[in-house]
Coordinates of C-alpha atoms in Angstrom, one line a residue:
Chain P
M1184 CA -85.3 107.7 -127.0
K1185 CA -88.1 106.0 -125.2
K1186 CA -88.5 106.6 -121.5
I1187 CA -91.0 105.7 -118.8
K1188 CA -93.6 108.5 -118.9
I1189 CA -93.6 110.9 -116.0
G1190 CA -97.4 111.3 -116.1
D1191 CA -97.8 107.5 -115.7
L1192 CA -95.4 107.5 -112.8
E1193 CA -97.4 110.2 -111.0
K1194 CA -100.5 108.1 -111.4
I1195 CA -98.8 105.1 -109.9
R1196 CA -97.3 107.2 -107.1
E1197 CA -100.8 108.3 -106.0
K1198 CA -102.1 104.8 -106.3
A1199 CA -99.2 103.4 -104.2
R1200 CA -99.8 106.1 -101.6
R1201 CA -103.4 105.1 -101.2
T1202 CA -103.0 101.3 -101.2
S1203 CA -100.0 100.6 -99.1
S1204 CA -97.9 101.9 -96.3
L1205 CA -94.5 103.4 -96.9
R1206 CA -92.6 100.3 -96.0
Q1207 CA -91.0 102.0 -93.1
N1208 CA -92.5 99.5 -90.7
K1209 CA -90.0 97.6 -88.6
A1210 CA -89.1 94.4 -90.4
R1211 CA -90.3 91.3 -88.7
A1212 CA -88.7 88.9 -91.1
R1213 CA -86.1 88.8 -93.8
I1214 CA -85.7 86.3 -96.7
T1215 CA -82.4 86.3 -98.5
V1216 CA -82.3 84.5 -101.8
H1217 CA -78.7 83.4 -102.7
M1218 CA -77.9 84.9 -106.0
G1219 CA -74.3 83.8 -106.8
T1220 CA -73.4 82.5 -110.2
C1221 CA -74.4 79.1 -109.0
G1222 CA -77.8 80.2 -107.7
I1223 CA -78.6 82.2 -110.8
A1224 CA -77.7 79.2 -113.0
A1225 CA -79.9 77.0 -110.9
G1226 CA -82.9 79.2 -111.3
A1227 CA -82.7 81.6 -108.3
R1228 CA -84.2 84.5 -110.4
K1229 CA -87.5 82.8 -110.8
I1230 CA -87.6 81.9 -107.2
L1231 CA -87.0 85.6 -106.3
T1232 CA -89.7 86.7 -108.7
A1233 CA -92.2 84.2 -107.3
L1234 CA -91.3 85.4 -103.8
L1235 CA -91.7 89.1 -104.6
D1236 CA -95.0 88.5 -106.3
E1237 CA -96.3 86.6 -103.3
V1238 CA -95.0 89.2 -100.8
G1239 CA -96.6 91.9 -102.9
Q1240 CA -99.9 90.2 -103.2
N1241 CA -100.2 89.5 -99.5
N1242 CA -99.1 93.0 -98.7
L1243 CA -96.5 91.8 -96.3
D1244 CA -94.8 95.1 -95.7
D1245 CA -92.9 93.9 -92.6
V1246 CA -91.1 91.3 -94.7
I1247 CA -87.8 92.2 -96.4
V1248 CA -86.8 90.3 -99.5
T1249 CA -83.1 90.6 -100.3
T1250 CA -80.3 88.8 -102.1
S1251 CA -76.8 87.8 -101.3
G1252 CA -74.0 85.8 -103.0
C1253 CA -73.1 82.2 -103.0
A1254 CA -73.5 80.5 -99.6
G1255 CA -70.9 77.8 -100.4
L1256 CA -73.2 74.9 -101.2
C1257 CA -73.7 75.3 -104.9
S1258 CA -75.1 71.9 -105.5
R1259 CA -78.1 72.6 -103.4
E1260 CA -79.1 75.9 -105.1
P1261 CA -81.5 77.6 -105.4
M1262 CA -81.3 78.5 -101.7
A1263 CA -82.8 81.0 -99.4
T1264 CA -82.3 81.9 -95.8
V1265 CA -85.2 82.9 -93.6
E1266 CA -84.6 85.1 -90.5
I1267 CA -87.3 85.9 -88.1
E1268 CA -86.7 88.3 -85.2
D1269 CA -85.4 86.5 -82.1
E1270 CA -85.2 83.1 -83.9
P1271 CA -82.3 81.3 -85.4
P1272 CA -82.0 81.6 -89.2
V1273 CA -83.2 78.7 -91.3
K1274 CA -81.6 77.8 -94.7
Y1275 CA -83.8 76.2 -97.3
V1276 CA -82.3 74.3 -100.3
D1277 CA -83.3 72.9 -103.7
L1278 CA -86.1 75.4 -104.0
T1279 CA -88.9 75.6 -106.5
N1280 CA -91.6 78.3 -106.9
E1281 CA -94.0 76.1 -105.0
K1282 CA -91.6 75.4 -102.2
I1283 CA -90.8 79.1 -101.7
K1284 CA -94.5 80.0 -101.6
E1285 CA -95.1 77.3 -99.0
I1286 CA -92.1 78.5 -97.0
L1287 CA -93.6 82.0 -97.1
N1288 CA -97.0 80.9 -96.0
E1289 CA -95.9 78.4 -93.4
H1290 CA -92.7 79.9 -91.9
I1291 CA -93.0 83.6 -92.4
I1292 CA -96.8 84.0 -92.0
K1293 CA -97.7 81.1 -89.6
G1294 CA -94.3 80.7 -87.9
N1295 CA -93.8 77.0 -88.6
I1296 CA -90.4 75.9 -90.0
V1297 CA -90.8 73.8 -93.1
K1298 CA -88.4 71.1 -91.9
E1299 CA -88.8 69.1 -95.0
Y1300 CA -87.0 71.7 -97.2
A1301 CA -84.6 73.0 -94.6
L1302 CA -80.9 72.3 -94.7
A1303 CA -79.9 73.6 -91.3
I1304 CA -81.5 75.5 -88.6
G1305 CA -79.4 77.9 -86.6
S1306 CA -76.7 78.5 -89.2
E1307 CA -75.7 82.1 -88.8
R1308 CA -74.5 83.1 -92.2
T1309 CA -76.7 84.6 -94.9
H1310 CA -73.9 85.1 -97.4
Chain M
M684 CA -76.5 80.4 -118.0
E685 CA -79.3 80.2 -120.5
D686 CA -79.5 83.8 -121.6
L687 CA -77.8 87.2 -121.4
S688 CA -80.2 88.6 -118.8
L689 CA -79.0 86.0 -116.3
H690 CA -75.4 86.8 -117.1
I691 CA -76.2 90.4 -116.5
L692 CA -77.8 89.7 -113.2
D693 CA -74.8 87.8 -112.2
I694 CA -72.3 90.5 -113.2
V695 CA -74.4 93.2 -111.5
E696 CA -74.3 91.1 -108.3
N697 CA -70.5 91.4 -108.5
S698 CA -70.8 95.2 -108.8
I699 CA -73.0 95.3 -105.7
N700 CA -70.6 93.2 -103.8
A701 CA -67.9 95.6 -104.8
G702 CA -69.8 98.4 -103.1
A703 CA -71.2 100.0 -106.3
T704 CA -74.1 102.4 -105.8
K705 CA -74.6 103.2 -109.5
I706 CA -74.6 100.6 -112.2
E707 CA -75.1 101.3 -115.9
I708 CA -76.1 98.4 -118.2
M709 CA -76.0 99.1 -121.9
L710 CA -77.1 96.7 -124.7
A711 CA -76.5 98.0 -128.2
E712 CA -77.7 96.1 -131.2
D713 CA -76.0 97.3 -134.3
I714 CA -77.8 95.4 -137.0
N715 CA -75.8 96.8 -140.0
Q716 CA -72.5 95.9 -138.4
N717 CA -74.0 92.8 -137.0
I718 CA -72.5 93.4 -133.6
L719 CA -74.2 93.2 -130.2
T720 CA -72.3 95.1 -127.4
L721 CA -73.0 94.6 -123.7
K722 CA -71.5 97.1 -121.3
I723 CA -71.8 97.1 -117.6
K724 CA -70.2 100.0 -115.8
D725 CA -70.1 100.4 -112.0
N726 CA -68.7 102.8 -109.5
G727 CA -67.6 100.0 -107.1
K728 CA -64.2 99.6 -105.5
G729 CA -62.5 98.5 -108.7
M730 CA -59.5 96.3 -109.2
D731 CA -55.8 96.8 -109.6
K732 CA -54.1 95.5 -112.7
E733 CA -53.1 92.2 -111.1
T734 CA -56.6 91.4 -110.1
V735 CA -58.0 92.3 -113.5
K736 CA -55.6 89.7 -115.0
K737 CA -56.8 87.1 -112.5
A738 CA -60.5 87.9 -112.9
L739 CA -60.9 85.7 -115.9
D740 CA -59.4 82.7 -114.3
P741 CA -62.2 80.4 -113.1
F742 CA -60.0 79.4 -110.2
Y743 CA -59.7 82.9 -108.9
T744 CA -62.4 84.4 -106.6
T745 CA -62.5 86.9 -103.8
K746 CA -65.1 84.8 -102.0
T747 CA -64.3 83.0 -98.9
V748 CA -67.1 80.4 -99.1
R749 CA -65.7 78.6 -102.2
R750 CA -62.6 78.7 -104.2
I751 CA -63.9 79.0 -107.7
G752 CA -65.4 82.1 -109.5
L753 CA -67.2 81.4 -112.7
G754 CA -69.3 84.5 -113.4
L755 CA -66.9 86.5 -115.5
S756 CA -65.4 83.5 -117.2
M757 CA -68.8 82.3 -118.2
L758 CA -69.7 85.6 -119.8
A759 CA -66.3 85.7 -121.6
Q760 CA -67.0 82.2 -122.9
A761 CA -70.5 83.2 -124.1
A762 CA -68.9 86.0 -126.0
K763 CA -66.3 83.8 -127.5
E764 CA -68.8 81.2 -128.6
A765 CA -70.5 83.9 -130.6
E766 CA -67.2 85.0 -132.2
G767 CA -66.9 87.9 -129.9
N768 CA -64.8 88.9 -126.9
M769 CA -64.9 90.4 -123.5
D770 CA -62.8 93.1 -122.0
I771 CA -62.5 94.3 -118.4
K772 CA -61.5 97.9 -117.6
S773 CA -61.0 98.7 -114.0
K774 CA -59.4 101.3 -111.8
K775 CA -58.9 100.8 -108.1
G776 CA -61.1 103.1 -106.2
K777 CA -63.1 104.2 -109.3
G778 CA -65.0 101.2 -110.6
T779 CA -65.1 98.5 -113.2
T780 CA -66.5 98.3 -116.7
I781 CA -67.1 95.0 -118.5
I782 CA -67.6 95.1 -122.3
A783 CA -68.7 92.0 -124.1
K784 CA -69.1 91.9 -127.9
F785 CA -71.0 89.2 -129.8
V786 CA -71.7 88.6 -133.5
H787 CA -75.4 89.6 -133.4
N788 CA -76.9 86.9 -135.6
H789 CA -74.4 84.2 -134.6
I790 CA -76.2 80.9 -134.1
D791 CA -74.5 80.5 -130.7
R792 CA -75.2 84.1 -129.5
K793 CA -77.3 83.7 -126.4
P794 CA -80.8 85.3 -126.5
F795 CA -81.5 88.4 -124.4
G796 CA -83.8 86.5 -122.0
N797 CA -86.0 88.4 -119.6
M798 CA -84.3 91.8 -119.0
A799 CA -87.4 93.2 -117.3
E800 CA -87.2 90.4 -114.7
T801 CA -83.5 91.0 -114.1
I802 CA -83.9 94.8 -113.6
I803 CA -87.0 94.5 -111.4
N804 CA -85.4 91.9 -109.2
L805 CA -82.4 94.1 -108.7
I806 CA -84.7 97.1 -107.9
A807 CA -86.9 95.1 -105.6
T808 CA -84.1 93.9 -103.5
K809 CA -81.4 96.6 -103.7
G810 CA -83.2 99.5 -105.2
L811 CA -83.2 101.6 -102.1
D812 CA -79.4 101.5 -101.9
I813 CA -78.3 101.4 -105.5
D814 CA -79.3 103.0 -108.8
I815 CA -79.6 101.2 -112.1
I816 CA -79.5 102.8 -115.5
Y817 CA -80.4 100.4 -118.2
K818 CA -80.2 101.5 -121.8
H819 CA -81.1 99.2 -124.7
C820 CA -80.7 100.3 -128.3
K821 CA -81.5 98.6 -131.5
N822 CA -79.8 100.7 -134.2
E823 CA -81.0 104.2 -133.5
N824 CA -84.0 103.3 -131.4
C825 CA -83.3 103.3 -127.7
F826 CA -85.2 102.6 -124.5
I827 CA -83.8 103.9 -121.2
F828 CA -84.7 103.0 -117.6
D829 CA -83.1 105.3 -115.1
S830 CA -83.9 104.6 -111.4
I831 CA -82.5 108.0 -110.4
E832 CA -85.1 109.8 -112.4
I833 CA -87.8 107.4 -111.3
K834 CA -87.0 107.9 -107.7
K835 CA -87.3 111.7 -108.1
E836 CA -90.7 111.4 -109.6
L837 CA -91.9 108.9 -106.9
Q838 CA -91.1 111.5 -104.2
D839 CA -91.9 109.8 -100.8
I840 CA -93.0 106.5 -102.3
A841 CA -90.3 103.8 -102.2
I842 CA -89.1 102.4 -105.6
N843 CA -89.5 98.9 -104.2
N844 CA -93.2 99.4 -103.5
P845 CA -95.1 96.4 -105.1
E846 CA -97.4 98.7 -107.1
V847 CA -94.4 100.6 -108.4
L848 CA -92.5 97.4 -109.3
S849 CA -95.3 95.9 -111.2
F850 CA -95.8 99.1 -113.1
L851 CA -92.1 99.4 -113.9
K852 CA -91.9 95.8 -115.1
K853 CA -94.7 96.3 -117.6
E854 CA -93.1 99.6 -118.8
I855 CA -89.7 97.9 -119.4
E856 CA -91.4 95.0 -121.3
K857 CA -93.4 97.5 -123.4
G858 CA -90.4 99.7 -124.1
L859 CA -88.2 96.8 -125.2
K860 CA -91.0 95.5 -127.4
E861 CA -91.3 98.8 -129.1
I862 CA -87.7 99.3 -130.0
R863 CA -87.5 95.7 -131.3
K864 CA -90.4 96.3 -133.5
E865 CA -89.1 99.6 -134.9
G866 CA -85.6 98.3 -135.4
G867 CA -87.0 95.8 -137.9

């Protein structure tokens, strides 16, 4: 039976301890990728992977990336909802890897809603 | 769905929505018998007999946002297309187990797809709240990923830490490659 080696995990644990905080910072923003059957079939997993890579690379430890189910608009998947503290949530539709990266940079980091890709601003549901 | 790893992600999302905190995914490739078995077992809220019966009906769903639920019926169809079948075992309050069987070398058996991506995406987004045990065997050769054990070793470092995630992803890819090679 092959397992992940404990020795290697120890090394990575020490590395993680040195390079990043413990992710206990208060979250400033949350991005929810909709992962219902429809979202997954439309490519939501690769959107999530691109998003996680980008968040990791930019060390955005105050940004929570999460998933939820179908938002009821299957034909516009992949979709994601961006919530920033004290601001109304924004739902983005018909996503691609490039679009989600742009949304992360423009909306989450710089604070400008990418209206071009947004479906609705102020919709309260994330699931 | 293009491959099994996407079906698995979809079914596990069901488990999470059913309140599961521990999800076991097992893929067993029995080359001699030419059978591939996929088993997904969760400790979610489970279903009563009536609901289990309805679960395979595409026009049944517990969701409120739309009236159609395709996840389980699509996996059942994928199994059927590869001359296999799917079975749901569930107990209210205990959890649900989905077992899908496929003829391993059937031309219409969907490929595995990227299991590492499926597991890592689940760990990255839900790993603090749930545990995933993923076991993949080809004949006697098995690889196991157990987030409970990993969390113990990580001590105070969160399992969704980017350094940890990229390490785990590589390890899953490496582990799966090794069992495939040895299995012949």
